Amino acid sequence: MQSATVHPTEQEVLLVIDVQNDFCPGGALAVPDGDAVVPVINRLARDFAHVVLTQDWHPVGHSSFASAHPGQVALTTIEMPYGPQILWPDHCVQGTEGAAFHSGLDLPRAELVLRKGYHPGIDSYSAFRENDRRTATGLAAYLRERGFERVTLCGLATDFCVLYSALDAAAAGFATTLVLDACRGIDHEGSLARAIDQMRTAGVVLI
């Protein structure tokens, strides 16, 4: 892990992952200390000319919700057609206050809001691909079309949506950096330590 200052260029974009009310204290799927990322991200974003946000955007009854599977409870894992799926409490339901961005976010240079997780039968952690690992969100093509070469990530949660977004950014050929101070994790059964190891192995720069 590096201890360094981010010096963005015109070819670099800040990717802010899912800083939404339901992932902050008091929300339906609160990440511990999740709202602490807000002032850090605001400060970080001042140095970037280009900012993209992702927004979890689930329909009612989404297949990743425990409530959609009678007899199941949240944080258990079931097999879906695309593989193992952790079941979550209902969260970030389209149009609800829980799905809204945290009110403290101050990102006037945001150029795109990419919504994900809206396919009823497929969950979506990554900003780049759905959990079937085949269905693209279109973000990689957008970034290439804009001429971006580097992606710096921050947001919630380190060990799920941030992790998969970072891995997919690196796999798509972008130089990928993660600002750890601007992230918080769920740490479900050791998932945070595994996430850090996976990102480091994939060549993601952790600062």
PDB file of C-alpha atoms in Angstrom:
ATOM      1  CA  MET A   1       0.000   0.000   0.000  1.00  0.00           C
ATOM      2  CA  GLN A   2       1.322   3.399  -0.952  1.00  0.00           C
ATOM      3  CA  SER A   3       1.107   6.563   1.102  1.00  0.00           C
ATOM      4  CA  ALA A   4       0.799   9.189  -1.568  1.00  0.00           C
ATOM      5  CA  THR A   5      -1.090  12.194  -2.813  1.00  0.00           C
ATOM      6  CA  VAL A   6      -3.417  11.892  -5.797  1.00  0.00           C
ATOM      7  CA  HIS A   7      -2.345  14.138  -8.687  1.00  0.00           C
ATOM      8  CA  PRO A   8      -5.077  13.699 -11.300  1.00  0.00           C
ATOM      9  CA  THR A   9      -4.698  14.569 -14.959  1.00  0.00           C
ATOM     10  CA  GLU A  10      -7.190  15.283 -17.745  1.00  0.00           C
ATOM     11  CA  GLN A  11      -7.092  11.575 -18.591  1.00  0.00           C
ATOM     12  CA  GLU A  12      -8.226  10.580 -15.099  1.00  0.00           C
ATOM     13  CA  VAL A  13     -11.708  10.260 -13.633  1.00  0.00           C
ATOM     14  CA  LEU A  14     -12.855   9.966 -10.011  1.00  0.00           C
ATOM     15  CA  LEU A  15     -15.384   7.141  -9.680  1.00  0.00           C
ATOM     16  CA  VAL A  16     -17.583   7.560  -6.584  1.00  0.00           C
ATOM     17  CA  ILE A  17     -19.330   4.311  -5.703  1.00  0.00           C
ATOM     18  CA  ASP A  18     -22.800   4.186  -4.096  1.00  0.00           C
ATOM     19  CA  VAL A  19     -22.607   6.906  -1.430  1.00  0.00           C
ATOM     20  CA  GLN A  20     -26.324   6.564  -0.762  1.00  0.00           C
ATOM     21  CA  ASN A  21     -28.483   6.926   2.322  1.00  0.00           C
ATOM     22  CA  ASP A  22     -29.187   3.214   2.716  1.00  0.00           C
ATOM     23  CA  PHE A  23     -25.438   2.512   2.974  1.00  0.00           C
ATOM     24  CA  CYS A  24     -24.909   5.178   5.643  1.00  0.00           C
ATOM     25  CA  PRO A  25     -25.777   5.041   9.382  1.00  0.00           C
ATOM     26  CA  GLY A  26     -29.535   4.704   9.808  1.00  0.00           C
ATOM     27  CA  GLY A  27     -29.945   3.154   6.366  1.00  0.00           C
ATOM     28  CA  ALA A  28     -31.330  -0.253   5.492  1.00  0.00           C
ATOM     29  CA  LEU A  29     -27.877  -1.713   4.747  1.00  0.00           C
ATOM     30  CA  ALA A  30     -25.645   0.634   6.704  1.00  0.00           C
ATOM     31  CA  VAL A  31     -21.890   0.301   6.259  1.00  0.00           C
ATOM     32  CA  PRO A  32     -20.174   0.963   9.608  1.00  0.00           C
ATOM     33  CA  ASP A  33     -19.003   4.578   9.661  1.00  0.00           C
ATOM     34  CA  GLY A  34     -20.173   4.894   6.078  1.00  0.00           C
ATOM     35  CA  ASP A  35     -20.975   8.595   6.225  1.00  0.00           C
ATOM     36  CA  ALA A  36     -17.373   9.333   7.234  1.00  0.00           C
ATOM     37  CA  VAL A  37     -16.393   9.045   3.565  1.00  0.00           C
ATOM     38  CA  VAL A  38     -18.464  12.077   2.557  1.00  0.00           C
ATOM     39  CA  PRO A  39     -16.111  14.904   3.620  1.00  0.00           C
ATOM     40  CA  VAL A  40     -13.094  12.934   2.399  1.00  0.00           C
ATOM     41  CA  ILE A  41     -14.661  12.428  -1.031  1.00  0.00           C
ATOM     42  CA  ASN A  42     -15.672  16.087  -1.226  1.00  0.00           C
ATOM     43  CA  ARG A  43     -12.084  17.157  -0.586  1.00  0.00           C
ATOM     44  CA  LEU A  44     -10.715  14.579  -3.010  1.00  0.00           C
ATOM     45  CA  ALA A  45     -13.123  15.605  -5.768  1.00  0.00           C
ATOM     46  CA  ARG A  46     -11.904  19.207  -5.743  1.00  0.00           C
ATOM     47  CA  ASP A  47      -8.731  18.011  -7.463  1.00  0.00           C
ATOM     48  CA  PHE A  48     -10.547  16.178 -10.258  1.00  0.00           C
ATOM     49  CA  ALA A  49     -11.907  17.796 -13.402  1.00  0.00           C
ATOM     50  CA  HIS A  50     -14.035  14.710 -14.095  1.00  0.00           C
ATOM     51  CA  VAL A  51     -16.268  12.807 -11.671  1.00  0.00           C
ATOM     52  CA  VAL A  52     -18.643   9.863 -12.227  1.00  0.00           C
ATOM     53  CA  LEU A  53     -21.057   8.533  -9.597  1.00  0.00           C
ATOM     54  CA  THR A  54     -22.746   5.149  -9.385  1.00  0.00           C
ATOM     55  CA  GLN A  55     -26.137   4.618  -7.797  1.00  0.00           C
ATOM     56  CA  ASP A  56     -27.604   1.305  -6.649  1.00  0.00           C
ATOM     57  CA  TRP A  57     -31.116   1.338  -8.143  1.00  0.00           C
ATOM     58  CA  HIS A  58     -33.132  -1.783  -7.324  1.00  0.00           C
ATOM     59  CA  PRO A  59     -36.748  -2.458  -8.275  1.00  0.00           C
ATOM     60  CA  VAL A  60     -39.152  -3.618  -5.577  1.00  0.00           C
ATOM     61  CA  GLY A  61     -38.719  -7.352  -4.972  1.00  0.00           C
ATOM     62  CA  HIS A  62     -35.225  -7.540  -6.452  1.00  0.00           C
ATOM     63  CA  SER A  63     -33.807 -11.070  -6.476  1.00  0.00           C
ATOM     64  CA  SER A  64     -30.903 -10.065  -4.201  1.00  0.00           C
ATOM     65  CA  PHE A  65     -33.322  -9.159  -1.392  1.00  0.00           C
ATOM     66  CA  ALA A  66     -33.869 -11.776   1.313  1.00  0.00           C
ATOM     67  CA  SER A  67     -37.529 -10.755   1.332  1.00  0.00           C
ATOM     68  CA  ALA A  68     -37.859 -12.096  -2.229  1.00  0.00           C
ATOM     69  CA  HIS A  69     -37.021 -15.620  -1.021  1.00  0.00           C
ATOM     70  CA  PRO A  70     -39.504 -16.991   1.557  1.00  0.00           C
ATOM     71  CA  GLY A  71     -37.765 -18.604   4.485  1.00  0.00           C
ATOM     72  CA  GLN A  72     -34.417 -16.923   3.811  1.00  0.00           C
ATOM     73  CA  VAL A  73     -32.783 -14.268   5.980  1.00  0.00           C
ATOM     74  CA  ALA A  74     -30.390 -11.467   5.152  1.00  0.00           C
ATOM     75  CA  LEU A  75     -26.653 -12.179   4.867  1.00  0.00           C
ATOM     76  CA  THR A  76     -27.128 -15.812   3.914  1.00  0.00           C
ATOM     77  CA  THR A  77     -25.884 -17.044   0.541  1.00  0.00           C
ATOM     78  CA  ILE A  78     -27.961 -18.836  -2.064  1.00  0.00           C
ATOM     79  CA  GLU A  79     -27.243 -20.128  -5.552  1.00  0.00           C
ATOM     80  CA  MET A  80     -28.572 -18.010  -8.392  1.00  0.00           C
ATOM     81  CA  PRO A  81     -28.342 -18.905 -12.108  1.00  0.00           C
ATOM     82  CA  TYR A  82     -25.174 -16.793 -12.284  1.00  0.00           C
ATOM     83  CA  GLY A  83     -23.585 -18.216  -9.113  1.00  0.00           C
ATOM     84  CA  PRO A  84     -23.514 -17.564  -5.350  1.00  0.00           C
ATOM     85  CA  GLN A  85     -25.477 -14.536  -4.174  1.00  0.00           C
ATOM     86  CA  ILE A  86     -25.531 -12.994  -0.709  1.00  0.00           C
ATOM     87  CA  LEU A  87     -29.071 -11.994   0.208  1.00  0.00           C
ATOM     88  CA  TRP A  88     -29.416  -8.441   1.490  1.00  0.00           C
ATOM     89  CA  PRO A  89     -32.065  -6.454   3.315  1.00  0.00           C
ATOM     90  CA  ASP A  90     -34.277  -4.447   0.955  1.00  0.00           C
ATOM     91  CA  HIS A  91     -32.174  -1.399   0.076  1.00  0.00           C
ATOM     92  CA  CYS A  92     -31.758   1.368  -2.492  1.00  0.00           C
ATOM     93  CA  VAL A  93     -35.215   0.771  -3.918  1.00  0.00           C
ATOM     94  CA  GLN A  94     -35.881   2.971  -6.926  1.00  0.00           C
ATOM     95  CA  GLY A  95     -37.262   6.386  -6.037  1.00  0.00           C
ATOM     96  CA  THR A  96     -36.944   6.003  -2.267  1.00  0.00           C
ATOM     97  CA  GLU A  97     -35.043   8.223   0.130  1.00  0.00           C
ATOM     98  CA  GLY A  98     -32.734   5.315   0.858  1.00  0.00           C
ATOM     99  CA  ALA A  99     -31.634   5.240  -2.767  1.00  0.00           C
ATOM    100  CA  ALA A 100     -30.827   8.970  -2.798  1.00  0.00           C
ATOM    101  CA  PHE A 101     -27.250  10.187  -2.559  1.00  0.00           C
ATOM    102  CA  HIS A 102     -26.071  11.343   0.862  1.00  0.00           C
ATOM    103  CA  SER A 103     -27.104  14.969   1.207  1.00  0.00           C
ATOM    104  CA  GLY A 104     -23.589  15.991   2.255  1.00  0.00           C
ATOM    105  CA  LEU A 105     -22.019  15.062  -1.072  1.00  0.00           C
ATOM    106  CA  ASP A 106     -20.756  18.166  -2.858  1.00  0.00           C
ATOM    107  CA  LEU A 107     -19.644  17.101  -6.327  1.00  0.00           C
ATOM    108  CA  PRO A 108     -20.377  19.932  -8.779  1.00  0.00           C
ATOM    109  CA  ARG A 109     -18.083  18.402 -11.425  1.00  0.00           C
ATOM    110  CA  ALA A 110     -20.032  15.146 -11.631  1.00  0.00           C
ATOM    111  CA  GLU A 111     -20.623  14.407 -15.317  1.00  0.00           C
ATOM    112  CA  LEU A 112     -22.445  11.080 -15.180  1.00  0.00           C
ATOM    113  CA  VAL A 113     -24.650   9.141 -12.772  1.00  0.00           C
ATOM    114  CA  LEU A 114     -24.584   5.448 -13.661  1.00  0.00           C
ATOM    115  CA  ARG A 115     -27.429   3.442 -12.168  1.00  0.00           C
ATOM    116  CA  LYS A 116     -26.927  -0.268 -11.588  1.00  0.00           C
ATOM    117  CA  GLY A 117     -28.783  -3.199 -10.083  1.00  0.00           C
ATOM    118  CA  TYR A 118     -32.020  -2.442 -11.910  1.00  0.00           C
ATOM    119  CA  HIS A 119     -32.270  -5.828 -13.652  1.00  0.00           C
ATOM    120  CA  PRO A 120     -34.724  -7.720 -11.388  1.00  0.00           C
ATOM    121  CA  GLY A 121     -32.940 -11.065 -11.641  1.00  0.00           C
ATOM    122  CA  ILE A 122     -29.281 -10.018 -11.444  1.00  0.00           C
ATOM    123  CA  ASP A 123     -27.499  -8.149  -8.685  1.00  0.00           C
ATOM    124  CA  SER A 124     -24.840  -5.618  -9.636  1.00  0.00           C
ATOM    125  CA  TYR A 125     -21.845  -4.819  -7.452  1.00  0.00           C
ATOM    126  CA  SER A 126     -19.470  -3.545 -10.111  1.00  0.00           C
ATOM    127  CA  ALA A 127     -19.836  -0.255 -11.946  1.00  0.00           C
ATOM    128  CA  PHE A 128     -18.693  -2.118 -15.063  1.00  0.00           C
ATOM    129  CA  ARG A 129     -20.470  -5.500 -15.091  1.00  0.00           C
ATOM    130  CA  GLU A 130     -23.485  -7.139 -13.509  1.00  0.00           C
ATOM    131  CA  ASN A 131     -22.952 -10.083 -11.174  1.00  0.00           C
ATOM    132  CA  ASP A 132     -23.370 -12.566 -14.009  1.00  0.00           C
ATOM    133  CA  ARG A 133     -19.975 -11.123 -15.087  1.00  0.00           C
ATOM    134  CA  ARG A 134     -21.233 -10.902 -18.685  1.00  0.00           C
ATOM    135  CA  THR A 135     -23.761  -8.068 -18.776  1.00  0.00           C
ATOM    136  CA  ALA A 136     -21.907  -4.791 -19.249  1.00  0.00           C
ATOM    137  CA  THR A 137     -23.135  -1.492 -17.834  1.00  0.00           C
ATOM    138  CA  GLY A 138     -21.496   0.490 -20.636  1.00  0.00           C
ATOM    139  CA  LEU A 139     -19.162   2.389 -18.316  1.00  0.00           C
ATOM    140  CA  ALA A 140     -15.927   1.047 -19.815  1.00  0.00           C
ATOM    141  CA  ALA A 141     -17.013   2.124 -23.308  1.00  0.00           C
ATOM    142  CA  TYR A 142     -18.036   5.542 -22.000  1.00  0.00           C
ATOM    143  CA  LEU A 143     -14.675   6.099 -20.327  1.00  0.00           C
ATOM    144  CA  ARG A 144     -12.763   5.010 -23.416  1.00  0.00           C
ATOM    145  CA  GLU A 145     -14.868   7.251 -25.639  1.00  0.00           C
ATOM    146  CA  ARG A 146     -14.050  10.160 -23.332  1.00  0.00           C
ATOM    147  CA  GLY A 147     -10.345   9.363 -23.536  1.00  0.00           C
ATOM    148  CA  PHE A 148      -9.851   8.467 -19.875  1.00  0.00           C
ATOM    149  CA  GLU A 149      -6.885   6.237 -19.069  1.00  0.00           C
ATOM    150  CA  ARG A 150      -6.886   6.272 -15.255  1.00  0.00           C
ATOM    151  CA  VAL A 151      -9.639   5.598 -12.728  1.00  0.00           C
ATOM    152  CA  THR A 152      -9.496   6.554  -9.047  1.00  0.00           C
ATOM    153  CA  LEU A 153     -12.153   4.913  -6.882  1.00  0.00           C
ATOM    154  CA  CYS A 154     -13.785   5.733  -3.573  1.00  0.00           C
ATOM    155  CA  GLY A 155     -17.095   5.064  -1.822  1.00  0.00           C
ATOM    156  CA  LEU A 156     -19.099   2.174  -0.375  1.00  0.00           C
ATOM    157  CA  ALA A 157     -18.502  -0.578   0.339  1.00  0.00           C
ATOM    158  CA  THR A 158     -14.818  -1.429   0.039  1.00  0.00           C
ATOM    159  CA  ASP A 159     -15.351  -5.180   0.019  1.00  0.00           C
ATOM    160  CA  PHE A 160     -18.283  -5.355  -2.382  1.00  0.00           C
ATOM    161  CA  CYS A 161     -19.187  -2.654  -4.911  1.00  0.00           C
ATOM    162  CA  VAL A 162     -15.856  -0.824  -4.650  1.00  0.00           C
ATOM    163  CA  LEU A 163     -13.923  -4.101  -4.864  1.00  0.00           C
ATOM    164  CA  TYR A 164     -15.672  -5.387  -7.981  1.00  0.00           C
ATOM    165  CA  SER A 165     -15.535  -1.973  -9.638  1.00  0.00           C
ATOM    166  CA  ALA A 166     -11.796  -1.747  -9.020  1.00  0.00           C
ATOM    167  CA  LEU A 167     -11.134  -5.267 -10.296  1.00  0.00           C
ATOM    168  CA  ASP A 168     -13.168  -4.627 -13.432  1.00  0.00           C
ATOM    169  CA  ALA A 169     -11.544  -1.247 -14.052  1.00  0.00           C
ATOM    170  CA  ALA A 170      -8.120  -2.882 -13.928  1.00  0.00           C
ATOM    171  CA  ALA A 171      -9.265  -5.805 -16.106  1.00  0.00           C
ATOM    172  CA  ALA A 172     -10.592  -3.323 -18.676  1.00  0.00           C
ATOM    173  CA  GLY A 173      -7.131  -1.816 -18.985  1.00  0.00           C
ATOM    174  CA  PHE A 174      -7.485   1.330 -16.913  1.00  0.00           C
ATOM    175  CA  ALA A 175      -4.730   2.305 -14.500  1.00  0.00           C
ATOM    176  CA  THR A 176      -6.673   1.893 -11.266  1.00  0.00           C
ATOM    177  CA  THR A 177      -6.161   3.520  -7.882  1.00  0.00           C
ATOM    178  CA  LEU A 178      -8.216   3.150  -4.695  1.00  0.00           C
ATOM    179  CA  VAL A 179      -8.173   5.813  -1.966  1.00  0.00           C
ATOM    180  CA  LEU A 180      -8.702   3.775   1.202  1.00  0.00           C
ATOM    181  CA  ASP A 181      -9.477   6.762   3.438  1.00  0.00           C
ATOM    182  CA  ALA A 182     -12.421   7.541   1.156  1.00  0.00           C
ATOM    183  CA  CYS A 183     -13.935   4.044   1.519  1.00  0.00           C
ATOM    184  CA  ARG A 184     -15.543   1.957   4.247  1.00  0.00           C
ATOM    185  CA  GLY A 185     -16.261  -1.768   4.281  1.00  0.00           C
ATOM    186  CA  ILE A 186     -18.946  -4.146   5.520  1.00  0.00           C
ATOM    187  CA  ASP A 187     -16.414  -6.856   6.462  1.00  0.00           C
ATOM    188  CA  HIS A 188     -18.794  -9.814   6.205  1.00  0.00           C
ATOM    189  CA  GLU A 189     -16.939 -12.961   7.370  1.00  0.00           C
ATOM    190  CA  GLY A 190     -13.496 -11.519   6.613  1.00  0.00           C
ATOM    191  CA  SER A 191     -14.489  -9.992   3.287  1.00  0.00           C
ATOM    192  CA  LEU A 192     -12.555  -6.757   3.839  1.00  0.00           C
ATOM    193  CA  ALA A 193      -9.119  -8.365   4.173  1.00  0.00           C
ATOM    194  CA  ARG A 194      -9.853 -10.617   1.197  1.00  0.00           C
ATOM    195  CA  ALA A 195     -10.881  -7.610  -0.855  1.00  0.00           C
ATOM    196  CA  ILE A 196      -7.643  -5.773  -0.119  1.00  0.00           C
ATOM    197  CA  ASP A 197      -5.635  -8.835  -1.139  1.00  0.00           C
ATOM    198  CA  GLN A 198      -7.644  -9.316  -4.339  1.00  0.00           C
ATOM    199  CA  MET A 199      -7.198  -5.705  -5.404  1.00  0.00           C
ATOM    200  CA  ARG A 200      -3.496  -5.704  -4.670  1.00  0.00           C
ATOM    201  CA  THR A 201      -3.039  -8.941  -6.654  1.00  0.00           C
ATOM    202  CA  ALA A 202      -4.962  -7.426  -9.584  1.00  0.00           C
ATOM    203  CA  GLY A 203      -2.593  -4.462  -9.706  1.00  0.00           C
ATOM    204  CA  VAL A 204      -4.873  -1.884  -8.138  1.00  0.00           C
ATOM    205  CA  VAL A 205      -2.794   0.825  -6.439  1.00  0.00           C
ATOM    206  CA  LEU A 206      -3.963   1.324  -2.849  1.00  0.00           C
ATOM    207  CA  ILE A 207      -3.196   4.693  -1.295  1.00  0.00           C
TER     208      ILE A 207
END
